[in-house]
mmCIF file of C-alpha atoms in Angstrom:
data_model
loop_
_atom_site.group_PDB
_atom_site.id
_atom_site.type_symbol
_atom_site.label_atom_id
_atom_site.label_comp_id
_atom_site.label_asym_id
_atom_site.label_seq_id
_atom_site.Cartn_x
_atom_site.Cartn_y
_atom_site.Cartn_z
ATOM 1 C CA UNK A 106 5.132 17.694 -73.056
ATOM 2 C CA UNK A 107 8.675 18.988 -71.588
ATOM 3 C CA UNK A 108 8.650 17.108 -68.468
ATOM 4 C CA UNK A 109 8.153 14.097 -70.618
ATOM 5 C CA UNK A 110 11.191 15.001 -72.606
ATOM 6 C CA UNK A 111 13.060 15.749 -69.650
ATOM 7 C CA UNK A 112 12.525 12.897 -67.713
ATOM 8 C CA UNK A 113 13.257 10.725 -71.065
ATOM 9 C CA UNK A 114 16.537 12.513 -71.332
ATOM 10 C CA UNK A 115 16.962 11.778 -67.999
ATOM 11 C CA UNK A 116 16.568 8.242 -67.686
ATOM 12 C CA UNK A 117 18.287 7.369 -71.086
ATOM 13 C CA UNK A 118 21.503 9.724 -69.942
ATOM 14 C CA UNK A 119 21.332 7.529 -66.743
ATOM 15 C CA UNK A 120 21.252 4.142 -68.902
ATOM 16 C CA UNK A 121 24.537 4.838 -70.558
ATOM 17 C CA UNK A 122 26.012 6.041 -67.703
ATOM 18 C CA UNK A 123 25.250 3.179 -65.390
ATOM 19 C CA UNK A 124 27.665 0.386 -66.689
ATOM 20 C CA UNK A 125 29.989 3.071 -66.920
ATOM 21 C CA UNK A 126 29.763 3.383 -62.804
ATOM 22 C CA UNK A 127 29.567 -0.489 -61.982
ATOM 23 C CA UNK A 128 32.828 -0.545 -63.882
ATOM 24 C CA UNK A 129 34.161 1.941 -61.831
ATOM 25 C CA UNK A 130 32.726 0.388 -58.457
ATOM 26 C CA UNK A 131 34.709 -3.085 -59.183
ATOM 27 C CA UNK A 132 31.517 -4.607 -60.386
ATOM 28 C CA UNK A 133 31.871 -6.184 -64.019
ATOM 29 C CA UNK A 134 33.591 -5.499 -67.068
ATOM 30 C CA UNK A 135 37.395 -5.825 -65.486
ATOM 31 C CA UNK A 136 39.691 -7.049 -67.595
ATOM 32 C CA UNK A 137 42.306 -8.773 -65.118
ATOM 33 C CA UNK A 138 41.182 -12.584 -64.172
ATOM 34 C CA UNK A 139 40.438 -12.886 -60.368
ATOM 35 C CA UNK A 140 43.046 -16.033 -60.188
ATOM 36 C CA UNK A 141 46.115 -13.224 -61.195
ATOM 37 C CA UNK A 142 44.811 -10.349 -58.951
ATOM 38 C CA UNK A 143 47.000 -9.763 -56.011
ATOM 39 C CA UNK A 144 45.044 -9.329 -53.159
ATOM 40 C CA UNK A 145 45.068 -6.151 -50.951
ATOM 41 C CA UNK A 146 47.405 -6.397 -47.926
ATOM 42 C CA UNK A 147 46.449 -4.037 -44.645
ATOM 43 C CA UNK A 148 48.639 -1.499 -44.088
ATOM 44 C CA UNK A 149 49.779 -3.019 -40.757
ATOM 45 C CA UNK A 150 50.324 -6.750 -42.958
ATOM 46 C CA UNK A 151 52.363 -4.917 -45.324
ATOM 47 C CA UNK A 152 54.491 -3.083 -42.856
ATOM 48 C CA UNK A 153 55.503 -6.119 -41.028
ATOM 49 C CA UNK A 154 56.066 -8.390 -44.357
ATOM 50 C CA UNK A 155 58.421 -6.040 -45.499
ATOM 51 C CA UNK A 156 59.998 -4.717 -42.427
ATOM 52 C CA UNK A 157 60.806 -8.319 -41.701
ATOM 53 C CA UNK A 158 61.706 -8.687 -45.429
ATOM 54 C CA UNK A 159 64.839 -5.918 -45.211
ATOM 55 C CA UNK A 160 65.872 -6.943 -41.838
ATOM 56 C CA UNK A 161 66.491 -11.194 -42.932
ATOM 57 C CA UNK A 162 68.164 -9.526 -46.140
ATOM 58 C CA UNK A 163 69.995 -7.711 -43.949
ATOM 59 C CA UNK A 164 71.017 -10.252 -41.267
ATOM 60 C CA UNK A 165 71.804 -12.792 -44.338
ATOM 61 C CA UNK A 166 74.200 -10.075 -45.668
ATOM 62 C CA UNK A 167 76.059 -10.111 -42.728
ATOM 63 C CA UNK A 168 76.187 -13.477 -42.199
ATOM 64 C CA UNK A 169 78.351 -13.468 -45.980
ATOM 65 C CA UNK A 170 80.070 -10.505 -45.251
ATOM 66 C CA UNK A 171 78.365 -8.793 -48.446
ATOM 67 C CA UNK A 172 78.645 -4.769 -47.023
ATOM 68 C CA UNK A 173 77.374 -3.655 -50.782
ATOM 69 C CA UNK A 174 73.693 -5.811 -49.864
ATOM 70 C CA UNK A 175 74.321 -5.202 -46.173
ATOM 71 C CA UNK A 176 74.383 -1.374 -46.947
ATOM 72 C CA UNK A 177 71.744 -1.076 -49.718
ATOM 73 C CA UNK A 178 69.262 -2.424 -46.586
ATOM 74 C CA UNK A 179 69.599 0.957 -45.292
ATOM 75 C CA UNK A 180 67.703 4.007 -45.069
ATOM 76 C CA UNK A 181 69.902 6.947 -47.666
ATOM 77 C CA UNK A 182 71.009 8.893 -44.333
ATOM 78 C CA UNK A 183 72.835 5.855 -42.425
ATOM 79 C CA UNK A 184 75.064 5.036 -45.661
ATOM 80 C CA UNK A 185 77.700 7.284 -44.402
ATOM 81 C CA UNK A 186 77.996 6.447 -40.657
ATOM 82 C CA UNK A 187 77.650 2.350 -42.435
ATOM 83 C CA UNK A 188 80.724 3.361 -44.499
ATOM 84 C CA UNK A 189 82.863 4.573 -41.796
ATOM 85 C CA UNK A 190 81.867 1.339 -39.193
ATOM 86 C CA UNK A 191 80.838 -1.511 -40.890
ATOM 87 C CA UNK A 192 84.475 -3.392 -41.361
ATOM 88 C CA UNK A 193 85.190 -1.528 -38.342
ATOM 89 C CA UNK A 194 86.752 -3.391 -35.362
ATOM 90 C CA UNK A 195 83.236 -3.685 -33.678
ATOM 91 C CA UNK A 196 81.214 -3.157 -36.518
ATOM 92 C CA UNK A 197 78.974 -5.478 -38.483
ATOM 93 C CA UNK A 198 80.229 -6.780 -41.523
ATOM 94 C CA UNK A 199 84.130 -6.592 -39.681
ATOM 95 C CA UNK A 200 86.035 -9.726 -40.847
ATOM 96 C CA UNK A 201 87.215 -11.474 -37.147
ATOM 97 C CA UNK A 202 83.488 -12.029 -36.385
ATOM 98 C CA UNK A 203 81.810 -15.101 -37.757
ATOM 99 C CA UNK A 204 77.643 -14.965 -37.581
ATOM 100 C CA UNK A 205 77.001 -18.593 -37.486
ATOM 101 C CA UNK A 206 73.394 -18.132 -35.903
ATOM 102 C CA UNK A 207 70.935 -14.867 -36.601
ATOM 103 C CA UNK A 208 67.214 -14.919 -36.551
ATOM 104 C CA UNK A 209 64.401 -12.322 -36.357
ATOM 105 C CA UNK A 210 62.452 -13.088 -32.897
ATOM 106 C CA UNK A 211 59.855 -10.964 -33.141
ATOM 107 C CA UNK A 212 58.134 -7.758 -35.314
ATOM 108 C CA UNK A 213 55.861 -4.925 -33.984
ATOM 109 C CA UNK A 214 54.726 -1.410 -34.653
ATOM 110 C CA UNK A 215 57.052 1.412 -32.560
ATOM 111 C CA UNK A 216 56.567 5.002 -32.398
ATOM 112 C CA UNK A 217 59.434 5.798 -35.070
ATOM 113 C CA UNK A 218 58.004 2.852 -37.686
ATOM 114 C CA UNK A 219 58.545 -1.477 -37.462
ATOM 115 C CA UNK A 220 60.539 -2.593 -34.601
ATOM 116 C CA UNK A 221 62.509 -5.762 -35.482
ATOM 117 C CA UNK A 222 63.960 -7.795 -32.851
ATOM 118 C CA UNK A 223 66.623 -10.310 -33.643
ATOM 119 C CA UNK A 224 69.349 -12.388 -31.890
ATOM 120 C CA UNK A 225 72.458 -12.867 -33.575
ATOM 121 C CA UNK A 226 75.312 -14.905 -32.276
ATOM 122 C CA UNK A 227 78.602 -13.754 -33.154
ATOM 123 C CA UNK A 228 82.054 -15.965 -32.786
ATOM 124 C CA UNK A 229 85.397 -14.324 -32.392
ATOM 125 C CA UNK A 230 87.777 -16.852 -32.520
ATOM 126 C CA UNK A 231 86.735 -19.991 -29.995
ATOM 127 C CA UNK A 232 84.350 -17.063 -27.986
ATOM 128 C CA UNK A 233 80.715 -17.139 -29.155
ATOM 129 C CA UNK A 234 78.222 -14.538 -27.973
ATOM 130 C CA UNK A 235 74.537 -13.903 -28.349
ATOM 131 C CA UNK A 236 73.049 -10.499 -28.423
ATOM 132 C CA UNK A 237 69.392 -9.446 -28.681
ATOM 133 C CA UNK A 238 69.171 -6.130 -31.447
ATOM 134 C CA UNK A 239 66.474 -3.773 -32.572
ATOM 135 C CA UNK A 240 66.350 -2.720 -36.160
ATOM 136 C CA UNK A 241 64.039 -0.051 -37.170
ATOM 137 C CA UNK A 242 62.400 0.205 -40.126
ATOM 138 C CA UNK A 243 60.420 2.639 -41.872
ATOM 139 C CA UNK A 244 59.305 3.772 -45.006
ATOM 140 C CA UNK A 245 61.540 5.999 -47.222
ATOM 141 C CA UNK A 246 59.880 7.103 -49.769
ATOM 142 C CA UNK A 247 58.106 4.779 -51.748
ATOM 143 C CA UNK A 248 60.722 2.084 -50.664
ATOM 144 C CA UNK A 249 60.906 0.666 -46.733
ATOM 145 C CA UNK A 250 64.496 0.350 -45.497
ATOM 146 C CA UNK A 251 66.043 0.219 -42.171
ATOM 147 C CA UNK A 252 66.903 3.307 -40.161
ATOM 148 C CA UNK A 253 68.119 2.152 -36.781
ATOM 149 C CA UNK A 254 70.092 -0.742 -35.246
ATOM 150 C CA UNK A 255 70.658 -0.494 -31.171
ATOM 151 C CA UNK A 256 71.090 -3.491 -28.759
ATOM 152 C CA UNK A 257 68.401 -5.043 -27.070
ATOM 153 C CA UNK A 258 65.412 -6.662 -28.082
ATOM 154 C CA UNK A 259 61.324 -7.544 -27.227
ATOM 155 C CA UNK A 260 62.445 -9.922 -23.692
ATOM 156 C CA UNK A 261 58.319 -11.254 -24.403
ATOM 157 C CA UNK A 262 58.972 -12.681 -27.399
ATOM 158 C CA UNK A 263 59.452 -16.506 -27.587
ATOM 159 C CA UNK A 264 61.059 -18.067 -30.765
ATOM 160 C CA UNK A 265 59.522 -20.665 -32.602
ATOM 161 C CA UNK A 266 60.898 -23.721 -33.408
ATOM 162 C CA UNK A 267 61.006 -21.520 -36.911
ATOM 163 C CA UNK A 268 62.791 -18.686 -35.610
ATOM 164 C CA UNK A 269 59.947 -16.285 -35.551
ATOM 165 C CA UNK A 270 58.479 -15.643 -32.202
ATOM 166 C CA UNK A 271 54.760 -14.426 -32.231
ATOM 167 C CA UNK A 272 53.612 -10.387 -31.879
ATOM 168 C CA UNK A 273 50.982 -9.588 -29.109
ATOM 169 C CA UNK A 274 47.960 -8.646 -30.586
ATOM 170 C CA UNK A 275 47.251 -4.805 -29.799
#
């Protein structure tokens, strides 16, 4: 009569321990409502979305000559160089340059983390120039935050009549 017992045991133990593992597989029992559950973003999504995210803050910073949200855009280990430049004679946030015009043309994965490409137009007095940029952006931490700014830009991407060109699909 053991087995009997044993394979009793058995299937009881497994009958209390089954809704136990549905729970845990996402099937029944969850307390959050499916209309307030965020849905799961690719990595890839994500990295774009908030690469773009920290680059518009940035370029909309600059635009209102606000260095303190200009600044808190980037990575920990640019602050310093930022502080020294920024209201520089060439640098970003300097006060005889006007940035009427400054969108974000286009967004892809580079080997050091989300290359942004942007074209800001910049007015010093009656002279207006346009310049293409890259901002990179990577992930510090738990937090993403830009940790490069050079000239240039993607010369394949095409602006939409939104500002926001399209990324080749890899």
């Amino acid at each position: 009569m053991r087995p009997i017992h044993r394979r009793l045991a058995a299937a009881a133990t497994g009958l209390v321990l089954l809704p136990a593992a549905l729970v845990g597989c996402g099937i029944g029992g969850g307390d959050e409502d499916e209309s307030t559950a965020k849905p799961e973003r690719a990595p890839a999504e994500e990295a774009g979305t908030r690469s773009r995210e920290r680059v518009q803050a940035y370029l909309d910073a600059m635009t209102a000559k606000d260095v303190a949200a200009g600044r808190s855009q980037l990575c920990g280990l640019l602050h310093e160089g930022f502080d020294l430049a920024a209201t520089g004679p060439n640098g970003d946030f300097a006060d005889h340059f006007e940035v009427p015009e400054a969108a974000i043309t286009d967004v892809r994965s580079g080997p050091r983390g989300q290359e942004v490409s942007v074209s800001v137009s910049v007015t010093a007095g009656k002279s207006k120039v346009t310049r293409p940029l890259v901002f990179t952006v990577t992930r510090d931490g738990g937090d993403w935050c830009i940790a490069g700014e050079a000239p240039g830009g993607n010369p394949a991407a095409s602006p939409s009549p939104n500002g926001v060109g399209a990324s080749p699909v890899s």
